[in-house]
Amino acid sequence: MNIINVEHLYKIYGEKIIFDDASFGIQKGDKIGIVGINGTGKSTLLKMIAGEETPDKGQIIKQNGLKLAYVPQNPVFSEDSTIRSYALKKGEENWKVESNLTELNITRFDQKIEHLSGGQKKRVVLAKILSDDFDVLLLDEPTNHLDEAMIRWLEEYLRSYKGTVIMVTHDRYFLDRVTNRILEISHGKMYGYDSDYSGFLELKAQREEMESASERKRQSVLRMELEWAKRGCRARTTKQRARLERLEQLKNGNTPIKDQTVELDSVETRMGKKTIELHHVSKKYGEKVILDDFSYIVLKNQRLGIIGPNGCGKSTLMKMIAGQVIPDSGNIEIGETIKIGYFAQEEQEMDPSQRVIDYVKDIAEYITTREGKISASALLERFLFTPDMQYAPIGKLSGGEKRRLHLLGVLAENANVLLFDEAGNNLDIPTLTILEDYLNSFSGIVITVSHDRYFLDNIVDRIFELDGKGHIRQFEGGYTDYLNVKKRESASTQFTDKTENSRGNLPKDPAESNPKSWKQNAPQKVKFSYKEQREFETIDDDIAALEERIEKIKMQINANATNSVKLKELFEEQEKVQAQLDEKTERWVYLNEIAEKIGCV
């Protein structure tokens, strides 16, 4: 039995149709994930179910006595409110709220909310809402701004929650682990799938194929009926009249509308020998240490993922690389050929009265792609901005559409280093999927701060974990590889603890009273990864081989001084091998810096 019925819903904003006779039923215990391209009405649907917006036509019928709790995407707080004044109720037992706050690492209840980070604000709202008694929980982008630990906590909470959950999220792993139904919003209609996100992708493909097959059949029958009509039939008999009526119905049939997807394209931009180098960089705010004597040389075409708890300094590190924040000590050197494109976490300040097309033209009238130069208008169409939308003011765009426009602006700069700070916030899943494909073929460096585990697995080849105390630990591979290492370390620690406890009453060294304490307090030791150790052992031979190869090419050049065709081939080969040698030399410098710190040289 349905506890909520969405019936024949119509909603229009200006000239944009959001819902067109859309219907859907929600049953008790459903864990529903709402998906769709930005601007299709996902957040609007949540607001209408919560009673904060009303449809133009149609109705949303709720079971009598149904209690709803709603967490909006961007909660609004009263001025000067503290955690205590917002989350705790006067004169009532607040143990459950306090328990939630503590579990979510919020302990200073007199702190002003305006001083909290985005992730901390989201945790305060969740702690308050989840302490109430409710039957249906409505969540709009619950994982935005939350770190990995908090996302996993929320996953477990929702998996064990017995009530109904309806949420909008772009976190695909989160959808897979929490939902049992997917509601897709597309072109004003709603499509329900009894599956998690992975199953939804398969079921959606089946639905679209069935629609395409029905359309092919309709077109085939329509051609036959039109040929019959052209032969000069006369609608005198009942049978002939019925056939003509069927012809009209076929002509008036609706062609299935397929979702458009963002089209991304890049052109290779030359990158010189020097990329981005961090030398003994330190940064702190008050007593909060962000980085403590950190050095690193970013390699060409490297993909770095930066993770860590909220407030540990991930965005600050990105801003230092982008040149927006200055280190307290040390320096960051940027190569002369490096051009940085920075997709910031904060919503870009845009003039709401400026037309969409003028925003892009301010960056470039024409944008270079692999296919050649295209106009600002053509690029906007690739990013799903129709001609009508292009000449509309930016203020009429949804939050997700503004983020898509900001992304377009960053990519239009033809940068060879892309910095993404929480790209998953407010970008829809189809756009994220296309962005992942783009970045995997991008000829340049990608550095991303992200809590989107799926995005990290698809993009990065090295993880930087910030511990919140100024230290960075490096892990080879994507997020799942990082998680596997952490699990193995946790299992090893537990085994060591059990072994220590099994010693009985034997005399113990004082330091062993807490086996972990000396490890936690000891300075983190820099060390080679397995891959780096192997590379360090062979890199001298690799460099020598490349140098020998260049010498042989030079000898061949001298021997073929009059053969222009052969000379061209040799010079091209020399340039290619020299580039390999330059890259190996940079890597040699980096590996030797580590070797000196750990005493290998």
Coordinates of C-alpha atoms in Angstrom, one line a residue:
M1 CA 0.0 0.0 0.0
N2 CA 1.3 3.4 -0.9
I3 CA 1.9 5.9 1.8
I4 CA 2.5 8.8 -0.6
N5 CA 0.9 9.1 -4.1
V6 CA 2.2 11.7 -6.6
E7 CA -0.7 12.1 -9.1
H8 CA -0.8 13.9 -12.5
L9 CA 1.8 16.5 -11.4
Y10 CA 2.3 19.6 -13.5
K11 CA 4.9 22.3 -12.7
I12 CA 6.2 25.1 -14.9
Y13 CA 8.9 27.7 -14.2
G14 CA 8.7 30.6 -16.7
E15 CA 8.7 28.8 -20.0
K16 CA 10.4 25.6 -18.7
I17 CA 8.2 22.6 -18.1
I18 CA 9.4 20.7 -15.0
F19 CA 6.6 18.1 -14.6
D20 CA 4.1 17.1 -17.3
D21 CA 1.4 14.8 -16.0
A22 CA 3.9 12.9 -13.9
S23 CA 2.8 10.2 -11.4
F24 CA 4.6 8.0 -8.9
G25 CA 3.8 5.9 -5.8
I26 CA 5.9 5.5 -2.6
Q27 CA 5.5 2.5 -0.3
K28 CA 6.5 2.1 3.4
G29 CA 10.1 1.1 3.7
D30 CA 11.2 2.3 0.3
K31 CA 14.7 3.6 0.0
I32 CA 14.4 5.8 -3.1
G33 CA 17.2 7.6 -5.0
I34 CA 16.0 10.4 -7.3
V35 CA 18.3 10.8 -10.4
G36 CA 18.2 13.0 -13.5
I37 CA 20.0 15.8 -15.3
N38 CA 20.3 19.1 -13.4
G39 CA 17.2 21.3 -13.9
T40 CA 14.8 18.4 -14.3
G41 CA 13.1 19.0 -10.9
K42 CA 14.7 16.6 -8.4
S43 CA 14.9 19.2 -5.6
T44 CA 11.5 20.7 -6.6
L45 CA 9.9 17.2 -6.1
L46 CA 11.4 16.9 -2.6
K47 CA 10.1 20.4 -1.7
M48 CA 6.6 19.5 -2.9
I49 CA 6.6 16.3 -0.9
A50 CA 7.8 18.3 2.1
G51 CA 5.0 20.8 1.5
E52 CA 7.4 23.7 0.9
E53 CA 6.2 24.1 -2.7
T54 CA 2.9 23.4 -4.5
P55 CA 2.3 21.9 -7.9
D56 CA 0.6 24.0 -10.6
K57 CA -1.8 21.0 -11.2
G58 CA -2.1 17.5 -9.8
Q59 CA -1.8 16.5 -6.1
I60 CA 0.5 14.7 -3.6
I61 CA -1.6 12.6 -1.3
K62 CA 0.0 11.5 2.0
Q63 CA -1.2 8.9 4.5
N64 CA -3.0 10.4 7.5
G65 CA -0.7 11.1 10.4
L66 CA 2.5 10.7 8.3
K67 CA 5.5 12.5 9.8
L68 CA 8.1 13.8 7.4
A69 CA 11.6 15.1 8.1
Y70 CA 13.3 17.2 5.4
V71 CA 17.1 18.1 5.1
P72 CA 17.5 20.7 2.3
Q73 CA 20.5 21.0 0.1
N74 CA 21.5 24.4 1.6
P75 CA 20.0 24.8 5.1
V76 CA 19.3 28.3 6.2
F77 CA 20.3 29.4 9.8
S78 CA 19.2 32.4 11.7
E79 CA 21.8 35.1 12.3
D80 CA 24.2 34.6 15.2
S81 CA 22.7 31.2 16.0
T82 CA 24.9 28.7 17.8
I83 CA 24.9 24.9 17.6
R84 CA 23.1 24.8 20.9
S85 CA 20.4 27.4 20.0
Y86 CA 19.7 25.7 16.6
A87 CA 19.9 22.0 17.5
L88 CA 18.9 21.7 21.2
K89 CA 15.3 22.3 22.5
K90 CA 14.8 24.3 25.6
G91 CA 13.3 22.5 28.6
E92 CA 13.4 19.1 26.8
E93 CA 15.6 16.0 26.9
N94 CA 18.2 16.5 24.3
W95 CA 20.3 13.4 24.9
K96 CA 19.6 12.0 21.4
V97 CA 20.6 15.2 19.7
E98 CA 23.8 15.4 21.9
S99 CA 24.6 11.8 21.1
N100 CA 24.2 12.4 17.4
L101 CA 26.4 15.5 17.6
T102 CA 29.1 13.7 19.5
E103 CA 29.0 10.8 17.1
L104 CA 29.4 13.2 14.2
N105 CA 32.4 14.9 15.9
I106 CA 30.6 18.1 16.9
T107 CA 31.4 18.8 20.6
R108 CA 31.6 22.6 21.1
F109 CA 27.9 23.3 21.3
D110 CA 28.4 27.1 21.9
Q111 CA 30.2 27.6 18.6
K112 CA 28.5 30.0 16.2
I113 CA 27.1 28.2 13.1
E114 CA 28.5 30.9 10.8
H115 CA 32.0 29.8 11.8
L116 CA 31.5 26.2 10.8
S117 CA 32.6 24.6 7.6
G118 CA 30.1 23.3 5.0
G119 CA 30.6 19.8 6.3
Q120 CA 30.1 20.7 9.9
K121 CA 26.9 22.6 9.1
K122 CA 25.5 19.6 7.3
R123 CA 26.4 17.4 10.3
V124 CA 24.6 19.7 12.8
V125 CA 21.5 19.6 10.6
L126 CA 21.6 15.8 10.4
A127 CA 22.1 15.4 14.1
K128 CA 19.1 17.6 14.8
I129 CA 16.8 16.0 12.2
L130 CA 17.7 12.4 12.9
S131 CA 16.9 12.8 16.6
D132 CA 13.2 13.4 15.8
D133 CA 10.5 10.9 15.4
F134 CA 9.5 10.6 11.7
D135 CA 8.2 8.1 9.1
V136 CA 9.7 9.6 5.9
L137 CA 13.1 11.1 5.6
L138 CA 13.7 13.5 2.7
L139 CA 17.4 14.3 1.9
D140 CA 18.6 16.7 -0.7
E141 CA 22.3 16.0 -1.5
P142 CA 23.1 14.6 2.0
T143 CA 26.7 13.7 1.2
N144 CA 27.7 17.1 -0.1
H145 CA 30.5 18.5 2.1
L146 CA 30.7 15.3 4.3
D147 CA 34.0 13.5 4.6
E148 CA 34.4 9.8 4.0
A149 CA 34.0 8.7 7.6
M150 CA 30.7 10.7 7.9
I151 CA 29.4 9.4 4.6
R152 CA 30.0 5.8 5.8
W153 CA 28.2 6.6 9.1
L154 CA 25.2 8.0 7.2
E155 CA 25.2 5.0 4.9
E156 CA 25.0 2.6 7.9
Y157 CA 22.3 4.8 9.6
L158 CA 20.1 4.7 6.5
R159 CA 20.6 1.0 5.8
S160 CA 19.4 0.2 9.3
Y161 CA 16.6 2.8 9.4
K162 CA 13.2 1.0 9.1
G163 CA 11.2 3.9 7.7
T164 CA 11.1 5.4 4.2
V165 CA 13.9 7.4 2.6
I166 CA 13.6 9.6 -0.4
M167 CA 16.8 11.3 -1.5
V168 CA 18.6 13.2 -4.2
T169 CA 22.3 12.4 -4.5
H170 CA 25.0 12.2 -7.1
D171 CA 27.1 9.7 -5.0
R172 CA 26.8 6.5 -7.0
Y173 CA 28.4 4.3 -4.4
F174 CA 26.0 5.8 -1.8
L175 CA 23.0 5.0 -4.1
D176 CA 24.2 1.4 -4.6
R177 CA 24.6 0.8 -0.9
V178 CA 21.4 2.5 0.4
T179 CA 18.6 2.4 -2.2
N180 CA 16.2 -0.3 -3.3
R181 CA 14.4 1.8 -5.8
I182 CA 15.4 4.5 -8.3
L183 CA 13.1 7.3 -9.5
E184 CA 14.3 8.8 -12.7
I185 CA 13.0 12.3 -13.8
S186 CA 13.3 12.9 -17.5
H187 CA 11.5 15.4 -19.7
G188 CA 8.7 16.0 -17.3
K189 CA 8.0 12.3 -16.7
M190 CA 8.8 9.9 -13.8
Y191 CA 10.1 6.4 -14.3
G192 CA 10.4 4.0 -11.4
Y193 CA 12.9 1.1 -11.2
D194 CA 12.9 -1.6 -8.4
S195 CA 16.7 -1.7 -8.1
D196 CA 19.8 0.0 -6.8
Y197 CA 21.8 2.3 -9.0
S198 CA 23.8 -0.4 -10.9
G199 CA 20.6 -2.3 -11.7
F200 CA 18.9 0.9 -12.7
L201 CA 21.5 1.5 -15.5
E202 CA 20.7 -1.9 -17.0
L203 CA 16.9 -1.5 -16.6
K204 CA 17.0 2.0 -18.1
A205 CA 18.8 0.7 -21.2
Q206 CA 16.1 -2.0 -21.6
R207 CA 13.4 0.6 -21.3
E208 CA 15.0 2.9 -23.9
E209 CA 15.5 -0.1 -26.3
M210 CA 11.8 -1.1 -25.9
E211 CA 10.7 2.5 -26.6
S212 CA 13.0 2.6 -29.7
A213 CA 11.6 -0.8 -30.9
S214 CA 8.1 0.5 -30.5
E215 CA 8.9 3.7 -32.4
R216 CA 10.5 1.7 -35.3
K217 CA 7.4 -0.4 -35.5
R218 CA 5.2 2.8 -35.5
Q219 CA 7.2 4.4 -38.2
S220 CA 7.0 1.2 -40.3
V221 CA 3.2 0.9 -40.0
L222 CA 2.9 4.6 -40.6
R223 CA 4.8 4.3 -44.0
M224 CA 2.5 1.4 -45.0
E225 CA -0.7 3.4 -44.1
L226 CA 0.5 6.5 -45.9
E227 CA 1.2 4.5 -49.1
W228 CA -2.4 3.1 -48.8
A229 CA -3.8 6.6 -48.3
K230 CA -1.8 7.9 -51.4
R231 CA -3.5 5.2 -53.6
G232 CA -6.7 7.3 -53.3
C233 CA -8.8 5.4 -50.8
R234 CA -12.3 6.6 -50.2
A235 CA -13.6 6.8 -46.7
R236 CA -17.0 5.4 -47.6
T237 CA -17.0 2.2 -45.6
T238 CA -16.6 1.8 -41.9
K239 CA -13.5 -0.2 -42.3
Q240 CA -11.8 2.5 -44.4
R241 CA -12.8 5.2 -42.0
A242 CA -11.3 3.3 -39.1
R243 CA -8.1 2.8 -41.1
L244 CA -7.9 6.6 -41.7
E245 CA -8.5 7.3 -38.0
R246 CA -5.6 4.9 -37.2
L247 CA -3.4 6.7 -39.6
E248 CA -4.1 10.0 -37.8
Q249 CA -3.3 8.4 -34.5
L250 CA 0.0 7.0 -35.8
K251 CA 0.9 10.5 -37.2
N252 CA 0.2 12.1 -33.8
G253 CA 2.2 9.5 -31.8
N254 CA 5.0 10.7 -29.6
T255 CA 8.5 9.9 -30.5
P256 CA 10.6 8.8 -27.5
I257 CA 12.8 11.6 -26.2
K258 CA 16.3 10.5 -25.3
D259 CA 18.2 12.3 -22.6
Q260 CA 20.9 14.5 -24.0
T261 CA 24.4 14.3 -22.5
V262 CA 27.1 16.8 -22.1
E263 CA 29.7 16.6 -24.9
L264 CA 33.3 17.4 -23.7
D265 CA 36.3 17.7 -25.9
S266 CA 39.8 18.8 -25.3
V267 CA 42.9 19.8 -27.3
E268 CA 46.4 18.9 -26.2
T269 CA 48.3 21.9 -24.7
R270 CA 52.1 21.8 -24.6
M271 CA 53.6 21.2 -21.2
G272 CA 57.2 22.0 -20.6
K273 CA 59.8 20.2 -18.5
K274 CA 58.7 22.0 -15.2
T275 CA 55.3 21.3 -13.9
I276 CA 54.2 22.1 -10.2
E277 CA 56.8 21.8 -7.5
L278 CA 56.1 22.2 -3.7
H279 CA 59.3 22.7 -1.7
H280 CA 59.1 22.5 2.1
V281 CA 55.6 24.1 2.2
S282 CA 54.1 24.9 5.6
K283 CA 50.8 26.6 6.4
K284 CA 48.7 27.0 9.5
Y285 CA 45.7 29.1 10.7
G286 CA 46.2 30.0 14.3
E287 CA 47.0 26.8 16.1
K288 CA 45.5 24.7 13.2
V289 CA 48.4 23.2 11.2
I290 CA 47.4 22.6 7.6
L291 CA 50.8 21.5 6.1
D292 CA 54.1 20.9 7.9
D293 CA 57.3 21.0 5.6
F294 CA 55.7 19.2 2.7
S295 CA 57.6 18.7 -0.6
Y296 CA 56.4 17.1 -3.8
I297 CA 56.9 17.3 -7.6
V298 CA 53.8 16.6 -9.7
L299 CA 54.6 14.5 -12.7
K300 CA 53.3 15.1 -16.2
N301 CA 49.8 13.6 -16.7
Q302 CA 49.6 12.6 -13.0
R303 CA 46.1 12.2 -11.4
L304 CA 46.1 13.0 -7.7
G305 CA 43.2 12.6 -5.4
I306 CA 43.2 14.5 -2.0
I307 CA 41.1 13.1 0.8
G308 CA 40.8 13.7 4.6
P309 CA 38.4 14.8 7.3
N310 CA 36.5 18.0 7.1
G311 CA 38.6 21.0 8.1
C312 CA 42.0 19.3 7.5
G313 CA 43.0 21.8 4.8
K314 CA 42.3 20.0 1.5
S315 CA 40.8 23.2 -0.1
T316 CA 43.6 25.3 1.3
L317 CA 46.2 23.1 -0.4
M318 CA 44.3 23.5 -3.7
K319 CA 44.1 27.2 -3.3
M320 CA 47.9 27.4 -2.6
I321 CA 48.5 25.4 -5.8
A322 CA 46.2 27.8 -7.7
G323 CA 48.0 30.8 -6.2
Q324 CA 45.1 32.1 -4.2
V325 CA 46.7 31.4 -0.8
I326 CA 50.3 32.0 0.1
P327 CA 52.3 29.5 2.2
D328 CA 53.7 30.6 5.5
S329 CA 57.1 29.1 4.5
G330 CA 58.5 27.2 1.6
N331 CA 57.5 27.9 -1.9
I332 CA 55.4 26.5 -4.8
E333 CA 57.0 26.8 -8.2
I334 CA 54.8 26.7 -11.4
G335 CA 56.4 25.9 -14.8
E336 CA 56.2 28.6 -17.5
T337 CA 54.0 26.5 -19.8
I338 CA 51.6 25.5 -17.0
K339 CA 48.1 26.9 -17.4
I340 CA 45.8 26.1 -14.4
G341 CA 42.0 25.7 -14.6
Y342 CA 40.5 25.8 -11.1
F343 CA 36.9 24.4 -10.4
A344 CA 36.4 25.7 -6.9
Q345 CA 34.2 24.2 -4.3
E346 CA 32.5 27.5 -3.5
E347 CA 29.7 28.5 -5.9
Q348 CA 31.1 30.9 -8.4
E349 CA 30.0 34.5 -8.1
M350 CA 28.1 35.3 -11.2
D351 CA 26.1 38.3 -12.2
P352 CA 22.5 37.1 -12.1
S353 CA 21.5 39.7 -14.7
Q354 CA 24.2 38.7 -17.2
R355 CA 23.1 36.5 -20.1
V356 CA 24.5 32.9 -20.1
I357 CA 26.1 33.4 -23.5
D358 CA 27.9 36.6 -22.5
Y359 CA 29.4 34.8 -19.5
V360 CA 31.1 32.4 -21.9
K361 CA 32.1 35.1 -24.4
D362 CA 33.9 36.9 -21.6
I363 CA 36.2 33.9 -21.5
A364 CA 36.5 33.3 -25.2
E365 CA 34.5 34.0 -28.4
Y366 CA 35.8 30.8 -29.9
I367 CA 37.1 27.7 -28.1
T368 CA 39.7 25.3 -29.5
T369 CA 38.8 21.6 -29.6
R370 CA 40.2 18.6 -31.4
E371 CA 37.7 19.3 -34.2
G372 CA 38.8 22.9 -34.6
K373 CA 37.4 26.1 -33.3
I374 CA 33.8 26.3 -32.2
S375 CA 31.7 29.3 -31.1
A376 CA 30.6 30.1 -27.6
S377 CA 27.0 29.3 -28.6
A378 CA 28.0 25.9 -30.0
L379 CA 29.9 25.0 -26.8
L380 CA 26.9 26.0 -24.7
E381 CA 24.7 23.6 -26.7
R382 CA 27.2 20.8 -26.0
F383 CA 26.7 21.6 -22.3
L384 CA 22.9 21.3 -22.7
F385 CA 22.1 25.0 -22.7
T386 CA 19.5 25.4 -25.4
P387 CA 19.3 28.7 -27.5
D388 CA 16.5 30.0 -25.2
M389 CA 18.6 29.3 -22.1
Q390 CA 21.7 31.0 -23.6
Y391 CA 20.0 34.3 -23.9
A392 CA 18.3 34.1 -20.5
P393 CA 19.9 35.7 -17.4
I394 CA 22.1 33.5 -15.2
G395 CA 19.7 34.2 -12.3
K396 CA 17.1 31.9 -13.9
L397 CA 19.4 28.8 -13.8
S398 CA 19.1 26.2 -11.1
G399 CA 22.1 25.6 -8.7
G400 CA 23.2 22.6 -10.7
E401 CA 23.0 24.4 -14.0
K402 CA 25.2 27.2 -12.6
R403 CA 27.8 24.6 -11.6
R404 CA 27.6 23.2 -15.1
L405 CA 28.2 26.7 -16.6
H406 CA 31.1 27.2 -14.2
L407 CA 32.6 23.9 -15.3
L408 CA 32.2 24.9 -19.0
G409 CA 34.1 28.2 -18.2
V410 CA 37.0 26.3 -16.6
L411 CA 37.3 23.8 -19.5
A412 CA 37.0 26.6 -22.1
E413 CA 40.3 28.0 -20.9
N414 CA 42.2 25.1 -22.5
A415 CA 44.3 24.6 -19.3
N416 CA 46.8 21.8 -19.1
V417 CA 46.4 21.4 -15.3
L418 CA 42.9 21.0 -13.9
L419 CA 42.1 21.5 -10.2
F420 CA 38.7 20.2 -9.0
D421 CA 37.5 20.9 -5.5
E422 CA 34.5 18.7 -4.9
A423 CA 33.4 18.5 -8.5
G424 CA 30.6 16.1 -7.4
N425 CA 28.8 18.8 -5.5
N426 CA 25.7 19.8 -7.6
L427 CA 26.8 18.2 -10.8
D428 CA 24.4 15.5 -12.0
I429 CA 25.4 11.9 -12.6
P430 CA 25.3 12.1 -16.4
T431 CA 27.6 15.1 -16.4
L432 CA 30.0 13.5 -13.9
T433 CA 30.1 10.4 -16.1
I434 CA 31.1 12.4 -19.1
L435 CA 33.6 14.4 -17.1
E436 CA 35.2 11.2 -16.0
D437 CA 35.6 10.1 -19.6
Y438 CA 37.0 13.5 -20.5
L439 CA 39.6 13.4 -17.7
N440 CA 40.7 9.9 -18.5
S441 CA 41.6 11.1 -22.1
F442 CA 42.9 14.5 -20.9
S443 CA 46.5 15.3 -21.8
G444 CA 47.6 17.0 -18.7
I445 CA 47.6 17.0 -14.9
V446 CA 44.5 16.4 -12.8
I447 CA 44.4 17.2 -9.0
T448 CA 41.0 16.7 -7.3
V449 CA 39.6 17.0 -3.8
S450 CA 36.7 14.7 -3.6
H451 CA 34.5 12.7 -1.2
D452 CA 32.9 11.0 -4.2
R453 CA 34.5 7.5 -4.0
Y454 CA 33.3 6.4 -7.4
F455 CA 34.8 9.5 -9.0
L456 CA 38.2 8.9 -7.3
D457 CA 38.2 5.3 -8.4
N458 CA 37.6 6.3 -12.0
I459 CA 40.1 9.1 -12.2
V460 CA 43.1 9.1 -9.8
D461 CA 46.3 7.0 -9.7
R462 CA 47.6 8.3 -6.4
I463 CA 45.8 9.3 -3.1
F464 CA 47.0 12.0 -0.8
E465 CA 45.5 11.6 2.7
L466 CA 45.7 14.7 5.0
D467 CA 45.5 13.8 8.7
G468 CA 44.5 17.2 10.0
K469 CA 47.9 17.7 11.8
G470 CA 49.9 18.9 8.8
H471 CA 51.0 15.5 7.5
I472 CA 50.2 13.9 4.1
R473 CA 50.4 10.2 3.5
Q474 CA 50.5 8.8 -0.1
F475 CA 48.8 5.7 -1.4
E476 CA 49.1 4.2 -4.9
G477 CA 45.9 3.7 -6.9
G478 CA 42.3 4.9 -6.5
Y479 CA 40.0 5.1 -3.5
T480 CA 39.3 1.3 -3.3
D481 CA 43.1 0.6 -3.3
Y482 CA 43.5 3.1 -0.5
L483 CA 40.7 1.5 1.5
N484 CA 42.2 -2.0 1.1
V485 CA 45.5 -0.8 2.5
K486 CA 43.7 0.8 5.5
K487 CA 41.8 -2.4 6.1
R488 CA 44.9 -4.5 6.0
E489 CA 46.6 -2.1 8.4
S490 CA 43.6 -2.2 10.8
A491 CA 43.5 -6.0 10.7
S492 CA 47.3 -6.1 11.4
T493 CA 46.9 -3.7 14.4
Q494 CA 44.1 -5.7 15.9
F495 CA 46.2 -8.9 15.6
T496 CA 49.2 -7.1 17.3
D497 CA 46.9 -5.9 20.1
K498 CA 45.6 -9.4 20.7
T499 CA 49.1 -10.9 20.7
E500 CA 50.2 -8.3 23.3
N501 CA 47.2 -9.0 25.5
S502 CA 47.9 -12.8 25.4
R503 CA 51.3 -12.3 27.2
G504 CA 49.5 -12.6 30.5
N505 CA 51.3 -11.1 33.6
L506 CA 54.8 -10.9 32.1
P507 CA 56.7 -7.7 32.9
K508 CA 56.0 -5.0 30.3
D509 CA 58.0 -2.1 29.0
P510 CA 56.3 1.2 30.1
A511 CA 55.8 2.2 26.5
E512 CA 53.8 -1.0 25.9
S513 CA 51.0 0.1 28.3
N514 CA 49.4 1.6 25.2
P515 CA 50.9 -0.1 22.2
K516 CA 49.5 2.4 19.8
S517 CA 50.5 5.6 21.7
W518 CA 54.2 5.7 20.7
K519 CA 53.2 5.1 17.1
Q520 CA 50.7 7.9 17.2
N521 CA 53.1 10.4 18.8
A522 CA 56.2 9.4 16.7
P523 CA 56.9 11.6 13.7
Q524 CA 55.6 10.1 10.5
K525 CA 58.5 8.6 8.6
V526 CA 58.8 9.3 4.9
K527 CA 59.3 6.0 3.0
F528 CA 59.2 4.6 -0.5
S529 CA 56.1 2.8 -1.8
Y530 CA 56.8 -0.7 -3.2
K531 CA 56.5 0.8 -6.8
E532 CA 58.8 3.7 -6.0
Q533 CA 61.4 1.4 -4.4
R534 CA 61.6 -0.7 -7.6
E535 CA 61.7 2.5 -9.7
F536 CA 64.5 3.9 -7.6
E537 CA 66.6 0.7 -8.1
T538 CA 66.4 0.9 -11.9
I539 CA 66.1 4.6 -12.7
D540 CA 69.9 5.2 -13.1
D541 CA 70.0 2.5 -15.8
D542 CA 66.9 3.8 -17.5
I543 CA 68.5 7.3 -17.7
A544 CA 71.8 5.9 -19.0
A545 CA 70.0 3.9 -21.7
L546 CA 68.0 7.0 -22.9
E547 CA 71.3 9.1 -23.0
E548 CA 73.0 6.4 -25.0
R549 CA 70.0 6.3 -27.4
I550 CA 70.2 10.1 -27.9
E551 CA 74.0 9.8 -28.7
K552 CA 73.3 7.1 -31.3
I553 CA 70.6 9.3 -32.9
K554 CA 73.0 12.2 -33.1
M555 CA 75.6 10.0 -34.9
Q556 CA 72.9 8.9 -37.4
I557 CA 72.0 12.6 -37.9
N558 CA 75.6 13.4 -38.8
A559 CA 75.7 10.4 -41.2
N560 CA 72.5 11.4 -43.0
A561 CA 73.2 15.1 -43.4
T562 CA 72.0 15.1 -47.0
N563 CA 68.9 12.9 -46.7
S564 CA 66.1 15.3 -45.8
V565 CA 63.5 12.6 -45.3
K566 CA 65.6 10.6 -43.0
L567 CA 66.7 13.7 -41.1
K568 CA 63.1 14.6 -40.4
E569 CA 62.5 11.1 -38.9
L570 CA 65.6 11.3 -36.8
F571 CA 64.9 14.8 -35.4
E572 CA 61.4 13.7 -34.4
E573 CA 62.8 10.6 -32.7
Q574 CA 65.4 12.7 -30.9
E575 CA 62.7 15.1 -29.6
K576 CA 60.6 12.2 -28.4
V577 CA 63.5 10.5 -26.6
Q578 CA 64.7 13.8 -25.1
A579 CA 61.2 14.3 -23.6
Q580 CA 61.3 10.8 -22.0
L581 CA 64.8 11.7 -20.6
D582 CA 63.5 15.0 -19.2
E583 CA 60.6 13.2 -17.5
K584 CA 62.9 10.5 -16.1
T585 CA 65.4 13.1 -14.8
E586 CA 62.6 15.0 -12.9
R587 CA 61.5 11.7 -11.4
W588 CA 65.1 10.9 -10.4
V589 CA 65.3 14.2 -8.5
Y590 CA 62.0 13.4 -6.7
L591 CA 63.1 9.9 -5.8
N592 CA 66.5 11.0 -4.6
E593 CA 64.9 13.6 -2.3
I594 CA 62.9 10.8 -0.6
A595 CA 66.0 8.6 -0.5
E596 CA 68.0 11.3 1.3
K597 CA 65.3 11.7 3.9
I598 CA 65.2 8.0 4.7
G599 CA 69.0 7.6 4.5
C600 CA 69.1 5.4 1.3
V601 CA 71.9 7.5 -0.3

